[in-house]
């Protein structure tokens, strides 16, 4: 990230991530931070990514020119220095997007009927004339869609479920999130808090631009009152700063929140992004964080990626493309209304994966009209 027009030694200042070696101790940390402050034009802008789960910073952010960059890179406790940029791409890149401004008038608004309960205490619900992508979730194997046009699901009301969605914020005012019984929490990565100085309410909106449509649709399919598959769950919208540094803090922030609130075994993380493979240190940190989540009983879901047919190429889904995978994310590809693989969906070459509706699915749309829905394609959804 180019820092304004600031120059030192006749060269522009660039914001870098400084990654420490694994064997760094607190004395080394102090030494590195003192060096960085002595070289920076504005030492107060030095940022250390800290966590309650590790004794030393995961990385530092510092504004350096070429000369100071070279000096920092020679420090024996610095493993790598990389520019703070945006290496992530939204995995939704729909092959078709259709806005349905009046679509909500045809969507079911009545509460699903309770059919009864199971011996373990779970209640069974039955929604008639459900959306096609919801129907195929509960239909029996090898059953044509027209033979089972309803959505049947169960809820264990004795245990709360939390769906963590890292993204750039959602349109909280949309009608699909207006159910009074629906619970939505907001979680901000440290980079988001340090950069954003607006009120908490303003922070709940997507970053400027078109990025908000992605998160709004993902959240809508997760637990929206009309389009959601798990409407009883609590949505936790994890807003991260759109940069390499922001992406590096996603899973760490989620882990700290789950541990602090004792939500292990009651939470799932839905990650709908894929990196370009150029930021190896970010991927290494995220792989370690994902492993920590999975080992604590917290499933991490990753979209297989679009642009298919073909095999998965992007991180973190690529972590699970091996036959002996134990600690990687659960990779999910897209199918159509009839359970057939969507043409645009990628797939794993070696590892096992799941499939879920992702073609022509209906979700809350990015629109000033807070009651509009749209058709979307993508493994994110």
Coordinates of C-alpha atoms in Angstrom, one line a residue:
X1 CA 0.0 0.0 0.0
X2 CA 1.5 3.3 -1.1
X3 CA 1.3 5.7 1.9
X4 CA 0.1 9.0 0.3
X5 CA 2.9 11.0 -1.2
X6 CA 5.3 10.5 1.7
X7 CA 8.9 10.2 0.6
X8 CA 12.1 9.6 2.5
X9 CA 15.6 9.4 0.9
X10 CA 13.8 10.4 -2.3
X11 CA 11.8 7.2 -2.4
X12 CA 8.1 6.5 -1.6
X13 CA 7.1 4.8 1.7
X14 CA 5.4 1.5 1.3
X15 CA 3.6 -0.4 4.1
X16 CA 5.2 -3.8 4.7
X17 CA 4.4 -6.9 6.8
X18 CA 7.4 -7.9 8.8
X19 CA 7.2 -11.6 9.8
X20 CA 9.3 -12.8 12.7
X21 CA 11.1 -16.2 12.9
X22 CA 9.4 -18.9 14.8
X23 CA 12.1 -19.0 17.6
X24 CA 11.6 -15.3 18.5
X25 CA 11.4 -14.4 22.2
X26 CA 10.2 -11.3 24.0
X27 CA 13.7 -9.8 24.1
X28 CA 14.0 -10.3 20.3
X29 CA 10.5 -8.7 19.9
X30 CA 11.7 -5.5 21.7
X31 CA 14.8 -5.4 19.6
X32 CA 12.9 -5.6 16.3
X33 CA 10.4 -3.0 17.4
X34 CA 13.1 -0.6 18.5
X35 CA 14.7 -1.0 15.1
X36 CA 11.5 -0.4 13.3
X37 CA 10.7 2.7 15.3
X38 CA 14.1 4.2 14.7
X39 CA 13.7 3.8 11.0
X40 CA 10.1 4.9 10.5
X41 CA 9.2 8.5 9.7
X42 CA 6.2 8.1 12.0
X43 CA 7.1 5.6 14.7
X44 CA 3.7 5.8 16.3
X45 CA 2.2 4.1 13.2
X46 CA 4.0 0.9 13.9
X47 CA 1.4 -1.9 14.3
X48 CA 2.0 -5.2 16.1
X49 CA -0.5 -8.0 15.4
X50 CA -1.1 -9.5 18.9
X51 CA -3.2 -12.3 20.2
X52 CA -4.2 -13.8 23.5
X53 CA -3.3 -17.2 22.0
X54 CA 0.4 -16.5 21.4
X55 CA 3.1 -14.8 23.4
X56 CA 4.7 -12.8 20.6
X57 CA 3.3 -10.7 17.7
X58 CA 2.3 -12.7 14.5
X59 CA 3.7 -9.8 12.4
X60 CA 4.3 -6.0 12.3
X61 CA 3.2 -3.4 9.9
X62 CA 5.7 -0.6 9.2
X63 CA 6.1 2.1 6.5
X64 CA 9.5 1.8 4.9
X65 CA 11.4 2.9 1.9
X66 CA 13.9 0.7 -0.1
X67 CA 16.9 1.5 2.1
X68 CA 15.1 0.9 5.5
X69 CA 13.5 -2.2 4.0
X70 CA 16.9 -3.6 3.3
X71 CA 18.1 -2.9 6.8
X72 CA 15.1 -4.6 8.4
X73 CA 15.4 -7.6 6.1
X74 CA 18.9 -8.3 7.4
X75 CA 17.8 -8.6 11.0
X76 CA 18.5 -12.2 12.2
X77 CA 15.0 -12.6 13.7
X78 CA 13.1 -11.4 10.7
X79 CA 12.0 -14.2 8.4
X80 CA 10.3 -12.3 5.6
X81 CA 9.1 -8.9 4.6
X82 CA 6.1 -8.6 2.2
X83 CA 4.0 -5.6 0.9
X84 CA 0.6 -5.1 2.5
X85 CA -1.7 -5.5 -0.5
X86 CA -5.0 -7.2 -1.4
X87 CA -4.2 -10.8 -2.5
X88 CA -7.7 -12.2 -2.0
X89 CA -10.4 -12.5 -4.6
X90 CA -14.1 -13.1 -3.9
X91 CA -15.0 -16.6 -4.9
X92 CA -18.5 -15.7 -6.0
X93 CA -17.8 -14.3 -9.5
X94 CA -21.2 -15.4 -10.6
X95 CA -21.7 -16.6 -14.2
X96 CA -25.2 -15.1 -14.0
X97 CA -26.7 -12.5 -11.7
X98 CA -30.3 -11.5 -12.0
X99 CA -32.0 -8.9 -9.8
X100 CA -35.5 -9.9 -8.8
X101 CA -36.9 -6.7 -7.4
X102 CA -40.3 -8.1 -6.6
X103 CA -39.2 -11.6 -5.9
X104 CA -39.9 -11.3 -2.2
X105 CA -43.6 -11.2 -2.8
X106 CA -43.5 -14.8 -4.1
X107 CA -41.3 -16.1 -1.3
X108 CA -42.7 -18.0 1.7
X109 CA -43.3 -15.7 4.7
X110 CA -45.1 -18.0 7.0
X111 CA -43.3 -19.8 9.8
X112 CA -42.6 -23.5 9.0
X113 CA -44.9 -25.9 10.6
X114 CA -43.6 -28.0 13.5
X115 CA -44.2 -31.7 12.8
X116 CA -43.0 -33.1 16.1
X117 CA -39.9 -34.0 17.9
X118 CA -37.2 -36.7 18.0
X119 CA -36.2 -38.8 21.0
X120 CA -33.0 -36.7 21.5
X121 CA -35.1 -33.5 21.9
X122 CA -34.7 -32.1 18.4
X123 CA -37.8 -30.5 16.9
X124 CA -38.7 -31.2 13.3
X125 CA -40.0 -28.4 11.0
X126 CA -41.7 -28.6 7.7
X127 CA -41.7 -25.7 5.1
X128 CA -44.0 -26.2 2.2
X129 CA -43.2 -24.9 -1.3
X130 CA -39.7 -24.1 -0.2
X131 CA -37.0 -22.6 -2.4
X132 CA -35.5 -25.3 -4.7
X133 CA -32.0 -25.0 -3.2
X134 CA -33.5 -25.7 0.3
X135 CA -35.5 -28.6 -0.9
X136 CA -32.5 -30.6 -2.1
X137 CA -30.8 -30.3 1.2
X138 CA -33.4 -32.5 2.9
X139 CA -34.6 -34.7 0.1
X140 CA -33.9 -38.4 0.3
X141 CA -31.1 -39.8 -1.9
X142 CA -32.1 -40.6 -5.5
X143 CA -35.5 -38.8 -5.1
X144 CA -36.6 -36.5 -7.9
X145 CA -37.1 -32.9 -6.7
X146 CA -40.8 -32.9 -7.7
X147 CA -41.5 -35.8 -5.4
X148 CA -40.3 -33.9 -2.4
X149 CA -41.1 -30.2 -2.9
X150 CA -40.8 -29.2 0.8
X151 CA -37.9 -28.4 3.2
X152 CA -37.8 -30.6 6.3
X153 CA -35.2 -29.9 9.0
X154 CA -34.6 -30.3 12.7
X155 CA -33.5 -27.9 15.4
X156 CA -32.0 -28.6 18.8
X157 CA -33.3 -25.7 20.8
X158 CA -31.2 -26.7 23.9
X159 CA -27.9 -25.8 22.1
X160 CA -27.2 -22.6 20.3
X161 CA -25.3 -22.7 16.9
X162 CA -23.0 -19.9 15.8
X163 CA -22.1 -19.3 12.1
X164 CA -19.0 -17.1 11.7
X165 CA -18.8 -15.3 8.3
X166 CA -15.6 -13.4 7.6
X167 CA -16.2 -10.8 5.0
X168 CA -16.5 -7.0 4.5
X169 CA -19.8 -6.5 6.3
X170 CA -23.5 -7.1 5.4
X171 CA -26.5 -4.9 4.6
X172 CA -28.0 -5.3 8.1
X173 CA -31.2 -3.4 7.1
X174 CA -32.2 -6.0 4.5
X175 CA -35.6 -7.6 5.1
X176 CA -34.0 -11.1 5.2
X177 CA -32.4 -10.1 8.5
X178 CA -35.5 -8.5 10.1
X179 CA -36.8 -11.5 12.0
X180 CA -37.0 -10.2 15.7
X181 CA -35.9 -13.7 16.9
X182 CA -32.8 -13.7 14.7
X183 CA -29.5 -13.0 16.5
X184 CA -26.7 -11.2 14.7
X185 CA -23.3 -10.4 16.3
X186 CA -20.5 -8.3 15.0
X187 CA -16.8 -9.1 15.4
X188 CA -14.0 -6.9 14.1
X189 CA -10.4 -7.8 13.4
X190 CA -7.8 -5.6 15.1
X191 CA -6.9 -4.0 11.7
X192 CA -10.5 -3.0 11.2
X193 CA -10.7 -1.4 14.6
X194 CA -7.3 0.5 14.2
X195 CA -8.3 1.8 10.7
X196 CA -11.9 2.6 11.2
X197 CA -13.0 5.5 13.5
X198 CA -16.7 5.6 12.8
X199 CA -19.4 4.5 15.2
X200 CA -20.0 0.8 15.7
X201 CA -23.3 1.1 13.8
X202 CA -21.5 2.6 10.8
X203 CA -18.9 -0.2 11.0
X204 CA -21.7 -2.7 10.5
X205 CA -22.1 -1.6 6.9
X206 CA -20.0 -3.0 4.0
X207 CA -16.9 -1.2 2.9
X208 CA -17.6 1.2 0.1
X209 CA -18.1 -0.4 -3.3
X210 CA -19.8 -3.5 -4.5
X211 CA -18.2 -5.9 -2.0
X212 CA -21.2 -5.9 0.3
X213 CA -23.3 -8.0 -2.0
X214 CA -21.1 -11.0 -1.4
X215 CA -21.4 -11.1 2.4
X216 CA -25.1 -10.1 2.4
X217 CA -25.8 -13.1 0.1
X218 CA -23.7 -15.5 2.1
X219 CA -25.3 -14.4 5.4
X220 CA -28.7 -14.6 3.8
X221 CA -28.2 -18.2 2.7
X222 CA -26.8 -19.2 6.1
X223 CA -29.5 -17.8 8.4
X224 CA -31.8 -15.4 6.5
X225 CA -35.5 -15.5 7.5
X226 CA -36.5 -16.4 3.9
X227 CA -33.5 -17.8 2.1
X228 CA -31.5 -19.3 5.0
X229 CA -31.0 -23.0 5.6
X230 CA -30.3 -22.6 9.4
X231 CA -32.6 -19.7 10.5
X232 CA -32.3 -20.6 14.2
X233 CA -28.5 -20.0 14.2
X234 CA -26.7 -16.9 15.4
X235 CA -24.8 -15.1 12.7
X236 CA -21.4 -13.7 13.6
X237 CA -20.4 -11.2 10.9
X238 CA -16.6 -11.0 11.1
X239 CA -15.5 -7.8 9.4
X240 CA -11.8 -7.7 8.4
X241 CA -9.8 -4.9 6.8
X242 CA -9.4 -5.5 3.0
X243 CA -5.6 -6.1 2.9
X244 CA -3.0 -8.8 3.3
X245 CA -2.6 -7.9 7.0
X246 CA -6.4 -7.9 7.5
X247 CA -6.7 -11.3 6.0
X248 CA -3.9 -12.6 8.2
X249 CA -5.9 -11.8 11.3
X250 CA -9.2 -13.4 10.4
X251 CA -9.0 -16.9 11.9
X252 CA -7.0 -15.7 14.9
X253 CA -9.7 -13.2 15.7
X254 CA -12.4 -15.9 15.4
X255 CA -10.5 -18.4 17.5
X256 CA -10.1 -15.8 20.3
X257 CA -13.8 -15.0 20.3
X258 CA -14.8 -18.7 20.3
X259 CA -12.4 -19.5 23.2
X260 CA -13.4 -16.5 25.2
X261 CA -17.1 -17.3 24.8
X262 CA -16.7 -21.1 25.2
X263 CA -18.3 -21.8 21.8
X264 CA -16.2 -24.7 20.7
X265 CA -18.3 -27.6 19.3
X266 CA -21.2 -25.1 18.8
X267 CA -19.6 -23.0 16.0
X268 CA -18.8 -23.2 12.3
X269 CA -16.7 -20.9 10.2
X270 CA -17.7 -20.2 6.6
X271 CA -14.8 -18.8 4.5
X272 CA -15.7 -17.8 0.9
X273 CA -12.4 -16.4 -0.3
X274 CA -9.4 -17.8 -2.1
X275 CA -5.9 -16.3 -2.2
X276 CA -3.6 -16.0 -5.2
X277 CA -0.7 -18.0 -3.6
X278 CA 1.7 -15.0 -3.7
X279 CA 1.6 -14.3 0.1
X280 CA 3.1 -17.5 1.5
X281 CA 3.5 -16.2 5.0
X282 CA -0.2 -15.2 5.2
X283 CA -1.2 -18.7 3.9
X284 CA 1.2 -20.3 6.4
X285 CA -0.4 -18.4 9.3
X286 CA -3.9 -19.1 8.1
X287 CA -3.1 -22.8 7.7
X288 CA -1.9 -22.9 11.3
X289 CA -4.9 -21.0 12.6
X290 CA -7.3 -23.3 10.7
X291 CA -5.6 -26.3 12.2
X292 CA -6.1 -24.8 15.7
X293 CA -9.8 -24.3 15.0
X294 CA -10.4 -27.8 13.6
X295 CA -8.5 -29.4 16.5
X296 CA -10.8 -27.6 18.9
X297 CA -13.9 -29.1 17.2
X298 CA -14.7 -26.1 15.0
X299 CA -15.4 -26.9 11.4
X300 CA -14.0 -24.5 8.8
X301 CA -15.9 -24.5 5.5
X302 CA -14.1 -23.3 2.3
X303 CA -15.7 -22.8 -1.2
X304 CA -14.1 -25.0 -3.8
X305 CA -13.8 -22.0 -6.1
X306 CA -15.4 -21.1 -9.5
X307 CA -14.0 -21.0 -13.0
X308 CA -14.4 -24.7 -13.4
X309 CA -14.5 -27.4 -14.5
X310 CA -11.2 -28.3 -13.0
X311 CA -9.4 -29.0 -9.7
X312 CA -9.1 -26.7 -6.8
X313 CA -6.2 -24.2 -7.2
X314 CA -6.8 -21.6 -4.5
X315 CA -6.0 -21.4 -0.8
X316 CA -7.4 -22.4 1.7
X317 CA -9.4 -25.1 -0.2
X318 CA -6.1 -26.4 -1.6
X319 CA -5.1 -27.4 1.9
X320 CA -7.6 -30.3 1.8
X321 CA -6.6 -31.6 -1.6
X322 CA -4.8 -34.7 -0.2
X323 CA -6.0 -38.2 0.7
X324 CA -4.7 -38.0 4.3
X325 CA -6.1 -34.6 5.1
X326 CA -7.1 -34.4 8.8
X327 CA -6.8 -30.7 9.8
X328 CA -7.8 -28.8 6.7
X329 CA -11.1 -27.1 5.9
X330 CA -14.2 -28.9 4.6
X331 CA -14.3 -28.0 0.9
X332 CA -17.7 -27.5 -0.6
X333 CA -18.5 -27.5 -4.3
X334 CA -21.7 -26.3 -6.0
X335 CA -24.6 -28.3 -7.5
X336 CA -27.8 -27.2 -9.3
X337 CA -31.4 -27.6 -8.2
X338 CA -31.3 -31.3 -9.0
X339 CA -28.1 -32.2 -7.2
X340 CA -26.0 -32.3 -10.3
X341 CA -22.5 -30.7 -10.3
X342 CA -22.5 -27.1 -11.4
X343 CA -20.4 -26.6 -14.5
X344 CA -18.5 -23.6 -13.0
X345 CA -17.6 -25.4 -9.7
X346 CA -14.0 -26.6 -9.0
X347 CA -13.4 -29.9 -7.2
X348 CA -10.7 -31.7 -5.2
X349 CA -8.4 -34.0 -7.0
X350 CA -7.6 -36.3 -4.1
X351 CA -9.4 -35.3 -0.9
X352 CA -13.1 -35.8 0.0
X353 CA -15.5 -32.9 -0.3
X354 CA -19.1 -32.0 0.1
X355 CA -21.6 -30.5 -2.4
X356 CA -24.3 -28.0 -1.8
X357 CA -26.7 -25.8 -3.8
X358 CA -24.8 -23.0 -5.5
X359 CA -26.5 -22.5 -8.9
X360 CA -29.4 -20.1 -9.4
X361 CA -29.8 -19.7 -5.6
X362 CA -31.9 -16.9 -4.2
X363 CA -30.5 -14.6 -1.6
X364 CA -30.7 -11.0 -0.3
X365 CA -29.5 -8.7 -3.0
X366 CA -27.2 -5.7 -3.0
X367 CA -29.7 -3.0 -3.5
X368 CA -31.1 0.2 -1.9
X369 CA -34.4 -1.8 -2.0
X370 CA -34.1 -3.7 1.3
X371 CA -36.7 -6.2 0.3
X372 CA -35.1 -7.3 -3.1
X373 CA -33.6 -10.6 -3.8
X374 CA -31.4 -11.9 -6.6
X375 CA -30.2 -15.1 -8.3
X376 CA -26.6 -15.9 -7.7
X377 CA -24.1 -18.6 -8.8
X378 CA -21.0 -19.6 -6.9
X379 CA -19.4 -22.0 -4.4
X380 CA -19.5 -19.2 -1.8
X381 CA -23.2 -19.7 -1.4

